[in-house]
mmCIF file of N, CA and C in Angstrom:
data_model
loop_
_atom_site.group_PDB
_atom_site.id
_atom_site.type_symbol
_atom_site.label_atom_id
_atom_site.label_comp_id
_atom_site.label_asym_id
_atom_site.label_seq_id
_atom_site.Cartn_x
_atom_site.Cartn_y
_atom_site.Cartn_z
ATOM 1 N N MET A 22 -26.182 -19.823 7.992
ATOM 2 C CA MET A 22 -25.041 -19.485 7.176
ATOM 3 C C MET A 22 -25.494 -19.435 5.722
ATOM 4 N N ALA A 23 -25.261 -18.324 5.063
ATOM 5 C CA ALA A 23 -25.614 -18.163 3.653
ATOM 6 C C ALA A 23 -24.508 -18.717 2.771
ATOM 7 N N ASN A 24 -24.884 -19.198 1.587
ATOM 8 C CA ASN A 24 -23.870 -19.575 0.608
ATOM 9 C C ASN A 24 -23.294 -18.301 0.026
ATOM 10 N N GLN A 25 -21.980 -18.191 0.034
ATOM 11 C CA GLN A 25 -21.294 -17.006 -0.447
ATOM 12 C C GLN A 25 -20.442 -17.407 -1.633
ATOM 13 N N TYR A 26 -20.537 -16.649 -2.724
ATOM 14 C CA TYR A 26 -19.785 -16.972 -3.921
ATOM 15 C C TYR A 26 -19.037 -15.747 -4.403
ATOM 16 N N ALA A 27 -17.866 -15.966 -4.973
ATOM 17 C CA ALA A 27 -17.109 -14.885 -5.599
ATOM 18 C C ALA A 27 -16.562 -15.400 -6.919
ATOM 19 N N LEU A 28 -16.693 -14.611 -7.965
ATOM 20 C CA LEU A 28 -16.120 -14.941 -9.263
ATOM 21 C C LEU A 28 -14.721 -14.351 -9.281
ATOM 22 N N ALA A 29 -13.703 -15.185 -9.490
ATOM 23 C CA ALA A 29 -12.316 -14.735 -9.381
ATOM 24 C C ALA A 29 -11.451 -15.419 -10.427
ATOM 25 N N GLN A 30 -10.192 -15.025 -10.475
ATOM 26 C CA GLN A 30 -9.225 -15.639 -11.380
ATOM 27 C C GLN A 30 -8.404 -16.670 -10.616
ATOM 28 N N GLY A 31 -8.033 -17.766 -11.287
ATOM 29 C CA GLY A 31 -7.198 -18.798 -10.675
ATOM 30 C C GLY A 31 -8.023 -19.903 -10.044
ATOM 31 N N ASN A 32 -7.394 -21.052 -9.803
ATOM 32 C CA ASN A 32 -8.047 -22.180 -9.151
ATOM 33 C C ASN A 32 -7.441 -22.372 -7.775
ATOM 34 N N CYS A 33 -8.266 -22.813 -6.818
ATOM 35 C CA CYS A 33 -7.763 -22.882 -5.449
ATOM 36 C C CYS A 33 -8.601 -23.805 -4.582
ATOM 37 N N CYS A 34 -8.051 -24.079 -3.426
ATOM 38 C CA CYS A 34 -8.753 -24.704 -2.316
ATOM 39 C C CYS A 34 -8.011 -24.256 -1.071
ATOM 40 N N GLY A 35 -8.728 -23.769 -0.072
ATOM 41 C CA GLY A 35 -8.047 -23.294 1.122
ATOM 42 C C GLY A 35 -8.940 -23.342 2.346
ATOM 43 N N PHE A 36 -8.295 -23.362 3.505
ATOM 44 C CA PHE A 36 -8.983 -23.392 4.789
ATOM 45 C C PHE A 36 -8.404 -22.303 5.674
ATOM 46 N N GLY A 37 -9.261 -21.493 6.258
ATOM 47 C CA GLY A 37 -8.819 -20.432 7.154
ATOM 48 C C GLY A 37 -9.189 -20.771 8.583
ATOM 49 N N PRO A 38 -8.226 -20.719 9.498
ATOM 50 C CA PRO A 38 -8.524 -21.040 10.888
ATOM 51 C C PRO A 38 -9.385 -19.962 11.547
ATOM 52 N N TYR A 39 -10.087 -20.329 12.581
ATOM 53 C CA TYR A 39 -10.853 -19.369 13.371
ATOM 54 C C TYR A 39 -9.890 -18.306 13.874
ATOM 55 N N PRO A 40 -10.206 -17.059 13.809
ATOM 56 C CA PRO A 40 -11.480 -16.397 13.576
ATOM 57 C C PRO A 40 -11.619 -15.789 12.189
ATOM 58 N N ASN A 41 -10.996 -16.351 11.161
ATOM 59 C CA ASN A 41 -11.150 -15.810 9.806
ATOM 60 C C ASN A 41 -12.622 -15.754 9.432
ATOM 61 N N PRO A 42 -13.058 -14.675 8.751
ATOM 62 C CA PRO A 42 -14.451 -14.610 8.323
ATOM 63 C C PRO A 42 -14.758 -15.579 7.187
ATOM 64 N N ILE A 43 -13.732 -16.080 6.521
ATOM 65 C CA ILE A 43 -13.905 -17.103 5.487
ATOM 66 C C ILE A 43 -13.195 -18.354 5.987
ATOM 67 N N ALA A 44 -13.961 -19.406 6.252
ATOM 68 C CA ALA A 44 -13.393 -20.620 6.819
ATOM 69 C C ALA A 44 -12.900 -21.593 5.748
ATOM 70 N N ILE A 45 -13.630 -21.709 4.647
ATOM 71 C CA ILE A 45 -13.283 -22.651 3.581
ATOM 72 C C ILE A 45 -13.528 -21.971 2.246
ATOM 73 N N VAL A 46 -12.602 -22.131 1.299
ATOM 74 C CA VAL A 46 -12.815 -21.666 -0.072
ATOM 75 C C VAL A 46 -12.383 -22.768 -1.028
ATOM 76 N N TYR A 47 -13.112 -22.904 -2.118
ATOM 77 C CA TYR A 47 -12.701 -23.841 -3.163
ATOM 78 C C TYR A 47 -13.301 -23.395 -4.484
ATOM 79 N N THR A 48 -12.678 -23.798 -5.582
ATOM 80 C CA THR A 48 -13.202 -23.454 -6.897
ATOM 81 C C THR A 48 -14.236 -24.492 -7.320
ATOM 82 N N ASP A 49 -15.191 -24.043 -8.107
ATOM 83 C CA ASP A 49 -16.343 -24.883 -8.418
ATOM 84 C C ASP A 49 -16.631 -24.990 -9.910
ATOM 85 N N ASP A 50 -15.754 -24.495 -10.776
ATOM 86 C CA ASP A 50 -16.034 -24.474 -12.200
ATOM 87 C C ASP A 50 -14.720 -24.459 -12.974
ATOM 88 N N ARG A 51 -14.662 -25.155 -14.110
ATOM 89 C CA ARG A 51 -13.435 -25.160 -14.918
ATOM 90 C C ARG A 51 -13.371 -23.992 -15.890
ATOM 91 N N GLU A 52 -14.509 -23.503 -16.354
ATOM 92 C CA GLU A 52 -14.551 -22.420 -17.338
ATOM 93 C C GLU A 52 -14.127 -21.087 -16.727
ATOM 94 N N CYS A 53 -14.639 -20.806 -15.558
ATOM 95 C CA CYS A 53 -14.253 -19.616 -14.808
ATOM 96 C C CYS A 53 -14.114 -20.075 -13.360
ATOM 97 N N THR A 54 -13.524 -19.279 -12.557
ATOM 98 C CA THR A 54 -13.311 -19.675 -11.176
ATOM 99 C C THR A 54 -14.416 -19.114 -10.305
ATOM 100 N N ILE A 55 -15.209 -19.993 -9.737
ATOM 101 C CA ILE A 55 -16.218 -19.591 -8.774
ATOM 102 C C ILE A 55 -15.723 -20.065 -7.420
ATOM 103 N N ILE A 56 -15.427 -19.128 -6.548
ATOM 104 C CA ILE A 56 -14.973 -19.484 -5.211
ATOM 105 C C ILE A 56 -16.197 -19.595 -4.325
ATOM 106 N N VAL A 57 -16.378 -20.743 -3.727
ATOM 107 C CA VAL A 57 -17.475 -20.975 -2.806
ATOM 108 C C VAL A 57 -16.896 -20.863 -1.406
ATOM 109 N N GLY A 58 -17.460 -19.969 -0.601
ATOM 110 C CA GLY A 58 -16.905 -19.747 0.732
ATOM 111 C C GLY A 58 -17.918 -20.033 1.823
ATOM 112 N N PHE A 59 -17.421 -20.490 2.953
ATOM 113 C CA PHE A 59 -18.253 -20.753 4.118
ATOM 114 C C PHE A 59 -17.633 -20.049 5.312
ATOM 115 N N GLY A 60 -18.464 -19.429 6.109
ATOM 116 C CA GLY A 60 -18.002 -18.742 7.310
ATOM 117 C C GLY A 60 -19.199 -18.161 8.042
ATOM 118 N N PRO A 61 -18.971 -17.589 9.226
ATOM 119 C CA PRO A 61 -20.074 -16.996 9.983
ATOM 120 C C PRO A 61 -20.711 -15.838 9.212
ATOM 121 N N ASP A 62 -22.039 -15.782 9.166
ATOM 122 C CA ASP A 62 -22.750 -14.742 8.412
ATOM 123 C C ASP A 62 -22.340 -13.330 8.805
ATOM 124 N N SER A 63 -22.190 -13.071 10.084
ATOM 125 C CA SER A 63 -21.940 -11.709 10.547
ATOM 126 C C SER A 63 -20.484 -11.271 10.403
ATOM 127 N N ALA A 64 -19.597 -12.169 10.029
ATOM 128 C CA ALA A 64 -18.170 -11.851 9.988
ATOM 129 C C ALA A 64 -17.745 -11.093 8.738
ATOM 130 N N LEU A 65 -18.537 -11.145 7.669
ATOM 131 C CA LEU A 65 -18.123 -10.548 6.404
ATOM 132 C C LEU A 65 -19.346 -10.103 5.608
ATOM 133 N N ASP A 66 -19.301 -8.885 5.082
ATOM 134 C CA ASP A 66 -20.367 -8.403 4.199
ATOM 135 C C ASP A 66 -20.031 -8.860 2.784
ATOM 136 N N ILE A 67 -20.648 -9.934 2.327
ATOM 137 C CA ILE A 67 -20.344 -10.528 1.029
ATOM 138 C C ILE A 67 -20.662 -9.574 -0.120
ATOM 139 N N ARG A 68 -21.488 -8.570 0.121
ATOM 140 C CA ARG A 68 -21.819 -7.607 -0.940
ATOM 141 C C ARG A 68 -20.703 -6.595 -1.174
ATOM 142 N N ASP A 69 -19.731 -6.527 -0.272
ATOM 143 C CA ASP A 69 -18.618 -5.580 -0.386
ATOM 144 C C ASP A 69 -17.440 -6.271 -1.071
ATOM 145 N N ILE A 70 -17.313 -6.078 -2.384
ATOM 146 C CA ILE A 70 -16.311 -6.792 -3.185
ATOM 147 C C ILE A 70 -14.881 -6.502 -2.715
ATOM 148 N N VAL A 71 -14.610 -5.278 -2.271
ATOM 149 C CA VAL A 71 -13.262 -4.920 -1.805
ATOM 150 C C VAL A 71 -12.914 -5.700 -0.544
ATOM 151 N N THR A 72 -13.847 -5.757 0.403
ATOM 152 C CA THR A 72 -13.615 -6.497 1.643
ATOM 153 C C THR A 72 -13.468 -7.987 1.375
ATOM 154 N N VAL A 73 -14.305 -8.531 0.503
ATOM 155 C CA VAL A 73 -14.211 -9.954 0.158
ATOM 156 C C VAL A 73 -12.840 -10.260 -0.433
ATOM 157 N N GLU A 74 -12.374 -9.423 -1.358
ATOM 158 C CA GLU A 74 -11.067 -9.656 -1.966
ATOM 159 C C GLU A 74 -9.953 -9.576 -0.926
ATOM 160 N N LEU A 75 -10.004 -8.596 -0.027
ATOM 161 C CA LEU A 75 -8.978 -8.485 1.016
ATOM 162 C C LEU A 75 -8.938 -9.731 1.896
ATOM 163 N N GLU A 76 -10.112 -10.235 2.286
ATOM 164 C CA GLU A 76 -10.151 -11.435 3.129
ATOM 165 C C GLU A 76 -9.683 -12.670 2.368
ATOM 166 N N LEU A 77 -10.064 -12.792 1.096
ATOM 167 C CA LEU A 77 -9.603 -13.935 0.301
ATOM 168 C C LEU A 77 -8.097 -13.895 0.096
ATOM 169 N N LYS A 78 -7.528 -12.707 -0.022
ATOM 170 C CA LYS A 78 -6.080 -12.584 -0.212
ATOM 171 C C LYS A 78 -5.305 -13.071 1.007
ATOM 172 N N ARG A 79 -5.943 -13.126 2.168
ATOM 173 C CA ARG A 79 -5.283 -13.698 3.350
ATOM 174 C C ARG A 79 -5.030 -15.194 3.145
ATOM 175 N N LEU A 80 -5.934 -15.848 2.402
ATOM 176 C CA LEU A 80 -5.794 -17.275 2.110
ATOM 177 C C LEU A 80 -5.158 -17.512 0.744
ATOM 178 N N LEU A 81 -5.461 -16.631 -0.214
ATOM 179 C CA LEU A 81 -5.025 -16.775 -1.607
ATOM 180 C C LEU A 81 -4.426 -15.445 -2.059
ATOM 181 N N PRO A 82 -3.141 -15.210 -1.816
ATOM 182 C CA PRO A 82 -2.531 -13.896 -2.044
ATOM 183 C C PRO A 82 -2.712 -13.321 -3.448
ATOM 184 N N ASP A 83 -2.827 -14.147 -4.468
ATOM 185 C CA ASP A 83 -2.954 -13.648 -5.838
ATOM 186 C C ASP A 83 -4.404 -13.525 -6.312
ATOM 187 N N CYS A 84 -5.362 -13.725 -5.438
ATOM 188 C CA CYS A 84 -6.780 -13.713 -5.805
ATOM 189 C C CYS A 84 -7.225 -12.319 -6.239
ATOM 190 N N ARG A 85 -7.980 -12.276 -7.337
ATOM 191 C CA ARG A 85 -8.622 -11.042 -7.808
ATOM 192 C C ARG A 85 -10.105 -11.328 -7.993
ATOM 193 N N VAL A 86 -10.941 -10.695 -7.202
ATOM 194 C CA VAL A 86 -12.387 -10.931 -7.244
ATOM 195 C C VAL A 86 -13.027 -10.020 -8.282
ATOM 196 N N LYS A 87 -13.850 -10.605 -9.144
ATOM 197 C CA LYS A 87 -14.537 -9.849 -10.191
ATOM 198 C C LYS A 87 -15.997 -9.589 -9.851
ATOM 199 N N GLN A 88 -16.606 -10.469 -9.054
ATOM 200 C CA GLN A 88 -18.032 -10.348 -8.726
ATOM 201 C C GLN A 88 -18.302 -11.158 -7.471
ATOM 202 N N VAL A 89 -19.264 -10.740 -6.660
ATOM 203 C CA VAL A 89 -19.697 -11.517 -5.498
ATOM 204 C C VAL A 89 -21.218 -11.645 -5.531
ATOM 205 N N PHE A 90 -21.726 -12.751 -4.988
ATOM 206 C CA PHE A 90 -23.172 -12.948 -4.958
ATOM 207 C C PHE A 90 -23.543 -13.982 -3.919
ATOM 208 N N LEU A 91 -24.783 -13.931 -3.447
ATOM 209 C CA LEU A 91 -25.354 -14.866 -2.472
ATOM 210 C C LEU A 91 -26.415 -15.717 -3.144
ATOM 211 N N THR A 92 -26.649 -16.900 -2.590
ATOM 212 C CA THR A 92 -27.777 -17.712 -3.051
ATOM 213 C C THR A 92 -28.587 -18.146 -1.862
#
């Protein structure tokens, strides 16, 4: 499982039940919102910002993703 990150607006913490491609999200920074997500590698292409935002909106309806990246 790769670490998946998205830079977004707002602060949050959420859990998505199986079979969501994003199982856990939480914010990791006070200056800007870094959403750290965990889920099955094959369930979501983290490089596709539109898809990431759509999936995050299932857990966080007001989420707006500005950037995505892997570590």
